[in-house]
CSV table of C-alpha atoms in Angstrom, one decimal:
chain,number,residue,atom,x,y,z
A,1,MET,CA,-2.0,106.5,34.3
A,2,THR,CA,0.9,104.1,35.1
A,3,THR,CA,-1.6,101.6,36.4
A,4,PHE,CA,-3.6,101.9,33.1
A,5,CYS,CA,-0.5,101.4,30.9
A,6,LEU,CA,0.4,98.4,33.0
A,7,ILE,CA,-3.0,96.8,32.5
A,8,VAL,CA,-2.9,97.5,28.7
A,9,ASN,CA,0.6,96.0,28.4
A,10,CYS,CA,-0.5,92.9,30.4
A,11,THR,CA,-3.5,92.6,28.2
A,12,LEU,CA,-1.6,92.9,25.0
A,13,PHE,CA,1.1,90.5,26.3
A,14,HIS,CA,-1.7,88.0,27.2
A,15,TYR,CA,-3.3,88.2,23.7
A,16,ARG,CA,0.1,88.1,22.0
A,17,TYR,CA,0.8,84.9,23.9
A,18,ILE,CA,-2.5,83.5,22.9
A,19,TRP,CA,-2.0,84.3,19.2
A,20,ARG,CA,1.5,82.8,19.2
A,21,LYS,CA,0.1,79.7,20.8
A,22,TYR,CA,-2.6,79.5,18.1
A,23,ILE,CA,-0.1,80.1,15.3
A,24,PHE,CA,2.1,77.4,16.7
A,25,ILE,CA,-0.8,75.0,16.9
A,26,ALA,CA,-1.9,75.9,13.3
A,27,CYS,CA,1.7,75.3,12.0
A,28,LEU,CA,1.8,72.0,13.9
A,29,ILE,CA,-1.5,70.9,12.3
A,30,GLN,CA,-0.1,71.9,8.9
A,31,PHE,CA,2.8,69.6,9.5
A,32,LEU,CA,1.0,66.7,11.2
A,33,VAL,CA,-1.9,66.4,8.7
A,34,PRO,CA,0.4,65.6,5.7
A,35,LEU,CA,2.6,63.5,8.0
A,36,HIS,CA,-0.5,61.5,9.1
A,37,LYS,CA,-1.5,61.0,5.4
A,38,PHE,CA,2.1,60.0,4.6
A,39,LEU,CA,2.2,57.4,7.4
A,40,SER,CA,-1.2,56.1,6.4
A,41,LYS,CA,0.0,55.7,2.9
A,42,LEU,CA,3.0,53.6,4.3
A,43,ASN,CA,0.7,51.4,6.4
A,44,SER,CA,-1.7,51.0,3.4
A,45,ASP,CA,1.2,49.8,1.2
A,46,LEU,CA,2.3,47.4,3.8
A,47,TYR,CA,-1.3,46.0,4.2
A,48,ASP,CA,-1.4,45.6,0.4
A,49,ARG,CA,1.8,43.6,0.5
A,50,THR,CA,0.5,41.3,3.2
A,51,LYS,CA,-2.5,40.5,0.9
A,52,ASN,CA,-0.3,40.1,-2.1
A,53,LYS,CA,1.3,36.7,-1.7
A,54,ALA,CA,3.2,37.2,-5.0
A,55,MET,CA,5.7,39.4,-3.3
A,56,ILE,CA,9.0,38.0,-1.9
A,57,ASP,CA,9.6,40.3,1.1
A,58,THR,CA,13.1,39.0,1.9
A,59,LEU,CA,14.4,39.9,-1.6
A,60,THR,CA,12.8,43.3,-1.3
A,61,SER,CA,14.7,43.9,2.0
A,62,LEU,CA,17.9,42.7,0.5
A,63,ARG,CA,17.6,45.4,-2.2
A,64,PHE,CA,17.8,48.0,0.6
A,65,ILE,CA,20.8,46.3,2.2
A,66,PHE,CA,22.7,46.2,-1.0
A,67,ALA,CA,21.7,49.8,-1.8
A,68,ILE,CA,23.3,50.7,1.5
A,69,MET,CA,26.4,48.9,0.4
A,70,VAL,CA,26.5,51.1,-2.8
A,71,PHE,CA,26.0,54.1,-0.6
A,72,SER,CA,28.9,53.1,1.7
A,73,ALA,CA,31.1,52.6,-1.4
A,74,HIS,CA,30.6,56.2,-2.3
A,75,CYS,CA,31.1,57.6,1.2
A,76,TYR,CA,34.8,58.0,0.5
A,77,VAL,CA,33.9,61.4,-0.9
A,78,ILE,CA,33.0,62.4,2.6
A,79,ASP,CA,36.0,61.0,4.5
A,80,SER,CA,39.1,58.8,3.8
A,81,PHE,CA,37.8,56.4,6.5
A,82,PHE,CA,35.6,54.9,3.8
A,83,ASN,CA,38.5,54.6,1.4
A,84,THR,CA,39.1,50.9,2.3
A,85,HIS,CA,38.2,47.6,0.7
A,86,PHE,CA,35.5,46.9,3.3
A,87,PHE,CA,33.4,49.9,2.1
A,88,LYS,CA,34.5,50.4,-1.5
A,89,GLU,CA,33.8,46.8,-2.4
A,90,GLY,CA,30.2,47.8,-1.9
A,91,PHE,CA,29.9,48.2,-5.7
A,92,VAL,CA,28.9,44.5,-5.6
A,93,GLY,CA,25.5,45.9,-4.8
A,94,VAL,CA,25.1,46.7,-8.6
A,95,SER,CA,25.9,43.1,-9.6
A,96,PHE,CA,23.3,42.0,-7.0
A,97,PHE,CA,20.7,44.3,-8.6
A,98,PHE,CA,21.4,42.9,-12.1
A,99,VAL,CA,21.1,39.3,-11.0
A,100,LEU,CA,18.0,40.1,-8.9
A,101,SER,CA,16.5,41.9,-11.8
A,102,GLY,CA,16.7,38.7,-13.9
A,103,PHE,CA,15.1,36.7,-11.1
A,104,ILE,CA,12.3,39.2,-10.3
A,105,ILE,CA,11.4,39.9,-13.9
A,106,ALA,CA,11.1,36.2,-14.6
A,107,TYR,CA,9.2,35.7,-11.4
A,108,ASN,CA,6.6,38.4,-12.3
A,109,TYR,CA,6.4,38.1,-16.1
A,110,GLN,CA,7.7,34.7,-17.4
A,111,LYS,CA,4.4,32.9,-17.1
A,112,LYS,CA,2.4,35.9,-18.2
A,113,LEU,CA,4.4,36.3,-21.4
A,114,SER,CA,4.7,32.6,-22.2
A,115,GLU,CA,1.0,32.2,-21.9
A,116,SER,CA,0.3,35.4,-23.8
A,117,LYS,CA,-1.6,36.9,-20.9
A,118,ILE,CA,0.2,40.1,-21.6
A,119,SER,CA,2.0,41.4,-24.8
A,120,LYS,CA,5.6,42.4,-25.3
A,121,ARG,CA,4.3,46.0,-25.6
A,122,THR,CA,2.5,45.9,-22.2
A,123,PHE,CA,5.7,44.6,-20.6
A,124,TRP,CA,7.9,47.2,-22.2
A,125,VAL,CA,5.5,50.0,-21.2
A,126,ALA,CA,5.5,48.8,-17.6
A,127,ARG,CA,9.4,48.9,-17.5
A,128,ILE,CA,9.6,52.3,-19.2
A,129,ALA,CA,7.1,53.7,-16.6
A,130,ARG,CA,9.2,52.2,-13.8
A,131,VAL,CA,12.7,53.4,-15.0
A,132,TYR,CA,12.4,56.6,-17.0
A,133,PRO,CA,10.4,59.2,-14.8
A,134,LEU,CA,12.9,59.3,-11.9
A,135,HIS,CA,15.9,59.0,-14.3
A,136,TRP,CA,14.7,62.0,-16.3
A,137,LEU,CA,14.0,64.0,-13.1
A,138,THR,CA,17.5,63.3,-11.7
A,139,LEU,CA,19.1,64.0,-15.1
A,140,LEU,CA,17.3,67.4,-15.2
A,141,VAL,CA,18.5,68.2,-11.6
A,142,ALA,CA,22.1,67.3,-12.6
A,143,ALA,CA,21.8,69.4,-15.7
A,144,VAL,CA,20.5,72.4,-13.8
A,145,LEU,CA,23.0,72.1,-11.0
A,146,GLY,CA,26.0,71.8,-13.4
A,147,ASN,CA,29.4,70.4,-12.7
A,148,TYR,CA,28.2,66.8,-13.3
A,149,VAL,CA,29.5,66.5,-16.8
A,150,VAL,CA,32.9,67.1,-18.5
A,151,ALA,CA,32.3,68.5,-22.0
A,152,SER,CA,34.1,71.1,-24.1
A,153,GLY,CA,31.5,73.3,-25.6
A,154,THR,CA,27.7,73.2,-26.2
A,155,THR,CA,27.8,70.6,-28.9
A,156,GLU,CA,29.7,68.1,-26.7
A,157,TRP,CA,27.4,68.9,-23.8
A,158,LEU,CA,24.3,68.1,-25.9
A,159,LYS,CA,25.9,64.8,-27.0
A,160,HIS,CA,26.4,63.8,-23.4
A,161,PHE,CA,23.0,64.9,-22.5
A,162,PHE,CA,21.3,63.0,-25.3
A,163,ALA,CA,23.2,59.8,-24.5
A,164,SER,CA,22.1,60.1,-20.8
A,165,LEU,CA,18.6,61.0,-21.8
A,166,THR,CA,18.2,57.9,-24.0
A,167,LEU,CA,20.2,55.6,-21.6
A,168,THR,CA,22.8,54.9,-24.3
A,169,ASN,CA,25.8,56.4,-22.5
A,170,GLY,CA,26.8,53.0,-21.1
A,171,TYR,CA,27.7,51.8,-24.6
A,172,ILE,CA,30.3,54.5,-24.9
A,173,PRO,CA,33.5,53.3,-23.2
A,174,GLN,CA,34.6,56.7,-22.0
A,175,ALA,CA,34.2,57.8,-18.3
A,176,ASP,CA,33.1,61.3,-19.3
A,177,TYR,CA,30.1,59.7,-21.0
A,178,PHE,CA,29.0,56.7,-18.9
A,179,PHE,CA,29.5,58.6,-15.6
A,180,SER,CA,28.1,62.0,-16.9
A,181,PHE,CA,25.3,63.9,-15.1
A,182,ASN,CA,23.9,61.5,-12.5
A,183,SER,CA,26.6,58.8,-12.6
A,184,PRO,CA,24.7,55.9,-11.0
A,185,SER,CA,22.3,56.0,-13.9
A,186,TRP,CA,24.8,54.1,-16.0
A,187,SER,CA,23.2,50.9,-14.6
A,188,LEU,CA,19.9,51.9,-16.1
A,189,CYS,CA,21.5,51.5,-19.5
A,190,CYS,CA,22.0,47.8,-18.7
A,191,GLU,CA,18.5,47.4,-17.3
A,192,GLN,CA,17.1,48.9,-20.4
A,193,LEU,CA,18.8,46.2,-22.5
A,194,PHE,CA,17.7,43.5,-20.1
A,195,TYR,CA,14.1,44.5,-20.4
A,196,PHE,CA,14.3,44.7,-24.2
A,197,CYS,CA,15.8,41.3,-24.4
A,198,PHE,CA,13.6,39.5,-21.8
A,199,PRO,CA,10.5,38.7,-24.0
A,200,PHE,CA,12.9,37.1,-26.6
A,201,PHE,CA,14.4,34.9,-23.9
A,202,ILE,CA,10.9,33.5,-23.0
A,203,PRO,CA,11.0,30.6,-25.5
A,204,LEU,CA,14.3,29.5,-24.0
A,205,THR,CA,12.8,29.1,-20.5
A,206,LYS,CA,10.6,26.2,-21.7
A,207,ASN,CA,13.8,24.1,-21.6
A,208,TYR,CA,16.2,25.8,-19.1
A,209,LYS,CA,19.1,23.8,-20.5
A,210,ARG,CA,19.1,26.0,-23.6
A,211,LEU,CA,19.2,29.1,-21.5
A,212,LEU,CA,22.0,27.5,-19.4
A,213,CYS,CA,24.0,26.9,-22.5
A,214,ILE,CA,23.8,30.5,-23.6
A,215,PHE,CA,24.9,31.6,-20.2
A,216,ILE,CA,27.9,29.2,-20.2
A,217,VAL,CA,29.0,30.4,-23.6
A,218,ALA,CA,28.5,34.1,-22.6
A,219,ALA,CA,30.4,33.5,-19.3
A,220,ILE,CA,33.4,31.9,-21.2
A,221,LEU,CA,33.5,34.8,-23.6
A,222,VAL,CA,33.3,37.4,-20.8
A,223,VAL,CA,36.0,35.8,-18.7
A,224,THR,CA,38.3,35.5,-21.8
A,225,GLY,CA,37.7,39.0,-22.8
A,226,MET,CA,38.4,40.3,-19.3
A,227,TYR,CA,41.8,38.5,-19.2
A,228,PHE,CA,42.9,40.2,-22.4
A,229,THR,CA,41.6,43.7,-21.6
A,230,PRO,CA,44.1,46.4,-20.5
A,231,GLU,CA,43.6,47.7,-17.0
A,232,ASN,CA,42.6,51.2,-18.2
A,233,ASP,CA,39.7,49.9,-20.3
A,234,ILE,CA,38.1,47.4,-17.9
A,235,LYS,CA,35.5,49.7,-16.5
A,236,GLY,CA,34.2,50.9,-19.9
A,237,TYR,CA,34.0,47.4,-21.4
A,238,TRP,CA,33.2,45.1,-18.4
A,239,TYR,CA,31.6,47.2,-15.7
A,240,VAL,CA,29.2,49.6,-17.4
A,241,ASN,CA,28.7,48.1,-20.8
A,242,PRO,CA,25.1,46.7,-21.1
A,243,ILE,CA,26.0,43.9,-23.5
A,244,THR,CA,28.8,42.4,-21.2
A,245,ARG,CA,26.5,42.7,-18.2
A,246,LEU,CA,23.8,40.7,-19.9
A,247,PRO,CA,25.0,37.4,-18.3
A,248,ASP,CA,24.2,38.8,-14.9
A,249,PHE,CA,20.6,39.1,-16.0
A,250,ILE,CA,20.5,35.6,-17.5
A,251,ALA,CA,22.0,34.2,-14.3
A,252,GLY,CA,19.0,35.7,-12.5
A,253,MET,CA,16.6,34.1,-14.9
A,254,LEU,CA,18.3,30.8,-14.4
A,255,LEU,CA,17.9,31.2,-10.6
A,256,PHE,CA,14.2,31.6,-11.1
A,257,GLN,CA,14.0,28.3,-12.9
A,258,LEU,CA,15.7,26.7,-10.0
A,259,TYR,CA,13.5,28.5,-7.5
A,260,ASP,CA,10.4,27.3,-9.3
A,261,ARG,CA,11.6,23.7,-8.7
A,262,LEU,CA,12.5,24.2,-5.1
A,263,LYS,CA,9.8,26.5,-3.7
A,264,ASP,CA,7.5,23.7,-2.7
A,265,LYS,CA,10.1,21.6,-1.1
A,266,ASN,CA,9.5,20.7,2.6
A,267,ILE,CA,12.3,22.6,4.3
A,268,SER,CA,12.1,23.0,8.1
A,269,LEU,CA,12.9,26.2,9.9
A,270,PRO,CA,16.2,24.9,11.3
A,271,GLN,CA,17.2,23.6,7.9
A,272,GLY,CA,16.2,26.9,6.2
A,273,THR,CA,18.1,28.9,8.9
A,274,ILE,CA,21.3,26.8,8.3
A,275,ILE,CA,21.0,27.4,4.5
A,276,GLU,CA,20.6,31.1,4.9
A,277,ILE,CA,23.5,31.5,7.4
A,278,ALA,CA,25.7,29.4,5.1
A,279,SER,CA,24.8,31.6,2.2
A,280,ILE,CA,25.8,34.7,4.2
A,281,VAL,CA,29.1,33.1,5.3
A,282,LEU,CA,29.9,32.2,1.7
A,283,PHE,CA,29.1,35.7,0.5
A,284,LEU,CA,31.3,37.3,3.2
A,285,ALA,CA,34.1,34.9,2.4
A,286,PHE,CA,34.0,36.0,-1.3
A,287,TYR,CA,33.7,39.6,-0.2
A,288,PHE,CA,36.7,39.7,2.1
A,289,TYR,CA,38.9,37.6,-0.2
A,290,ALA,CA,38.1,39.8,-3.2
A,291,ILE,CA,41.0,42.1,-2.4
A,292,GLU,CA,43.2,39.3,-3.8
A,293,ILE,CA,41.3,39.1,-7.0
A,294,PRO,CA,41.8,41.4,-10.1
A,295,LYS,CA,39.2,44.0,-10.1
A,296,VAL,CA,38.0,43.2,-13.6
A,297,TYR,CA,36.6,39.9,-12.5
A,298,ARG,CA,35.1,41.4,-9.3
A,299,TYR,CA,33.0,43.7,-11.5
A,300,SER,CA,30.7,40.8,-12.4
A,301,CYS,CA,31.6,37.1,-12.8
A,302,TYR,CA,33.5,36.8,-9.4
A,303,TYR,CA,30.3,37.4,-7.5
A,304,TRP,CA,27.9,35.3,-9.6
A,305,LEU,CA,28.2,32.3,-7.3
A,306,PRO,CA,27.8,34.0,-3.9
A,307,VAL,CA,25.0,36.3,-5.1
A,308,ALA,CA,23.2,33.4,-6.7
A,309,VAL,CA,23.4,31.4,-3.4
A,310,ILE,CA,22.1,34.5,-1.4
A,311,LEU,CA,19.2,34.9,-3.8
A,312,ILE,CA,18.1,31.3,-4.0
A,313,SER,CA,18.4,30.7,-0.2
A,314,PHE,CA,16.4,33.9,0.8
A,315,SER,CA,13.9,33.6,-2.0
A,316,LEU,CA,12.6,30.3,-0.4
A,317,GLN,CA,12.0,32.2,2.9
A,318,LYS,CA,12.3,29.0,5.0
A,319,GLY,CA,14.7,30.2,7.7
A,320,TYR,CA,14.8,32.5,10.7
A,321,VAL,CA,16.9,35.1,8.9
A,322,SER,CA,14.1,35.5,6.4
A,323,HIS,CA,11.8,36.2,9.2
A,324,LEU,CA,14.1,39.0,10.3
A,325,LEU,CA,14.3,40.4,6.8
A,326,SER,CA,10.5,40.6,6.7
A,327,ASN,CA,10.7,43.6,9.0
A,328,ARG,CA,8.4,46.3,7.8
A,329,PHE,CA,11.0,49.0,7.7
A,330,LEU,CA,13.4,46.9,5.7
A,331,ILE,CA,10.6,46.2,3.2
A,332,ILE,CA,9.9,49.9,2.9
A,333,GLY,CA,13.6,50.5,2.4
A,334,GLY,CA,13.5,47.9,-0.4
A,335,GLU,CA,10.6,49.7,-2.0
A,336,ILE,CA,12.4,53.0,-2.1
A,337,SER,CA,15.8,51.6,-3.0
A,338,TYR,CA,15.5,52.8,-6.6
A,339,SER,CA,15.1,56.4,-5.5
A,340,PHE,CA,17.7,55.9,-2.9
A,341,TYR,CA,20.2,54.6,-5.5
A,342,LEU,CA,19.6,57.5,-7.9
A,343,ILE,CA,19.5,60.2,-5.2
A,344,HIS,CA,22.3,59.3,-2.8
A,345,LEU,CA,25.3,60.5,-4.8
A,346,PHE,CA,23.7,64.0,-5.3
A,347,VAL,CA,23.5,64.4,-1.6
A,348,LEU,CA,27.0,63.1,-0.8
A,349,LEU,CA,28.7,65.2,-3.5
A,350,THR,CA,26.7,68.3,-2.5
A,351,TYR,CA,27.7,67.9,1.1
A,352,SER,CA,31.3,67.2,0.1
A,353,GLU,CA,31.5,70.4,-2.0
A,354,TRP,CA,30.1,72.4,0.8
A,355,GLN,CA,32.6,71.0,3.3
A,356,LYS,CA,35.5,71.9,1.0
A,357,GLY,CA,34.5,75.6,1.0
A,358,SER,CA,33.5,75.8,4.6
A,359,SER,CA,35.5,76.3,7.7
A,360,PHE,CA,32.9,74.5,9.8
A,361,ARG,CA,33.9,70.8,10.0
A,362,ILE,CA,31.5,68.0,11.0
A,363,ALA,CA,32.9,64.6,12.0
A,364,TRP,CA,32.1,61.8,9.5
A,365,TYR,CA,30.4,59.7,12.2
A,366,ILE,CA,27.9,62.5,12.6
A,367,ALA,CA,27.7,63.6,9.0
A,368,VAL,CA,27.2,60.2,7.3
A,369,PRO,CA,24.2,59.1,9.5
A,370,VAL,CA,22.6,62.5,9.0
A,371,LEU,CA,23.1,62.4,5.3
A,372,PHE,CA,21.8,58.8,5.2
A,373,GLY,CA,18.6,60.0,7.0
A,374,ILE,CA,18.2,62.9,4.5
A,375,ILE,CA,18.6,60.5,1.6
A,376,VAL,CA,16.0,58.1,3.0
A,377,LEU,CA,13.6,61.0,3.6
A,378,LEU,CA,14.0,62.2,0.0
A,379,SER,CA,13.6,58.7,-1.3
A,380,LEU,CA,10.4,58.2,0.6
A,381,LEU,CA,9.0,61.5,-0.8
A,382,SER,CA,10.2,60.6,-4.3
A,383,TYR,CA,8.7,57.1,-4.2
A,384,TYR,CA,5.3,58.0,-2.9
A,385,TYR,CA,4.8,61.4,-4.4
A,386,PHE,CA,6.6,61.1,-7.7
A,387,GLU,CA,7.5,57.5,-8.7
A,388,LYS,CA,4.2,55.8,-8.0
A,389,PRO,CA,1.9,58.6,-9.5
A,390,MET,CA,4.2,59.0,-12.6
A,391,ASN,CA,4.3,55.2,-13.1
A,392,LYS,CA,0.4,55.1,-13.2
A,393,ARG,CA,0.1,58.1,-15.5
A,394,ILE,CA,2.7,56.9,-18.0
A,395,LYS,CA,1.1,53.4,-18.1
A,396,ILE,CA,-2.3,54.9,-18.8
A,397,TRP,CA,-0.9,57.3,-21.4
A,398,LEU,CA,1.2,54.7,-23.3
A,399,ASN,CA,-1.4,52.0,-23.2
A,400,LYS,CA,-4.1,54.1,-24.8
């Protein structure tokens, strides 16, 4: 009897082991199949980019680098180590995005609109499809989670929500409005105005001097206004306000006019490398010296020159640094930078709140890389499984 029981137990143990092995293999397959499809999607996108000569890979990679700077500027919520000029000055990434936006929009649409190959409506639909789906998703997440808006009562809450929903919160110079819900979305208010104005700027591009005159006048007004603005009001009027950030976008459009004249110049690899390194040195000089400059100017006009030099030198893609920036992973990072930008603060603040109420402490040099990895993963999923599908659906729906 004892021998029989032993045989039965051994048999059961053997089959239990086999079933566990098969369950493990099945679970592994369930994980690997979507992973394989996801990696295939990444490779397919990269292959499409190599065929599409219209893309400027270096600028796409720079988007990711400057998005990381914005991320580092917000890491002070994790640890005081990041509460220094080196990290907090990373808000310059937003200025870079605005100037880059003017350049890329002109690069992709100036000729099409000027030659009437597409209509204003088609252009605006394309930009709505790009901006709004993820914005509304992150706004909904912020509304559900709560604690992302300061409002007394339901009526005030609805006012804040409507302003964020329509991307008009940036026009209201009150921090509880322009930073309500998902606070990085204030910059989308600016982008919305840029996209609305762009088709009306097209006639000015036929003679870049007219566009340059507008920029110079706007720049003088901006600098003068900054000088006379009280310290407490500078963020509401000169950092987040779409109207006062319009010169950033025009600067990007002007850079494209310059690029269009320089792109076919015969620049050797050594010459291109020297230009690119010089542009990086100039940017870093401005970046580190910025601590001596009043913050109101650093919010935009102070960085126009170094950002412009960075953009024009790397858009030409003539140097060795550009070859480094054409790395496939940096390009993917640039593609997901919009998701990264809108998601990153959620993750940082959620972790920060958890740490405040927890006795379990994690060193910042462990936490920050892990959080960065989580944000990148969420951004990849958002870009490939939400942004791109929604972009196509909204274009189809609005173009009917």
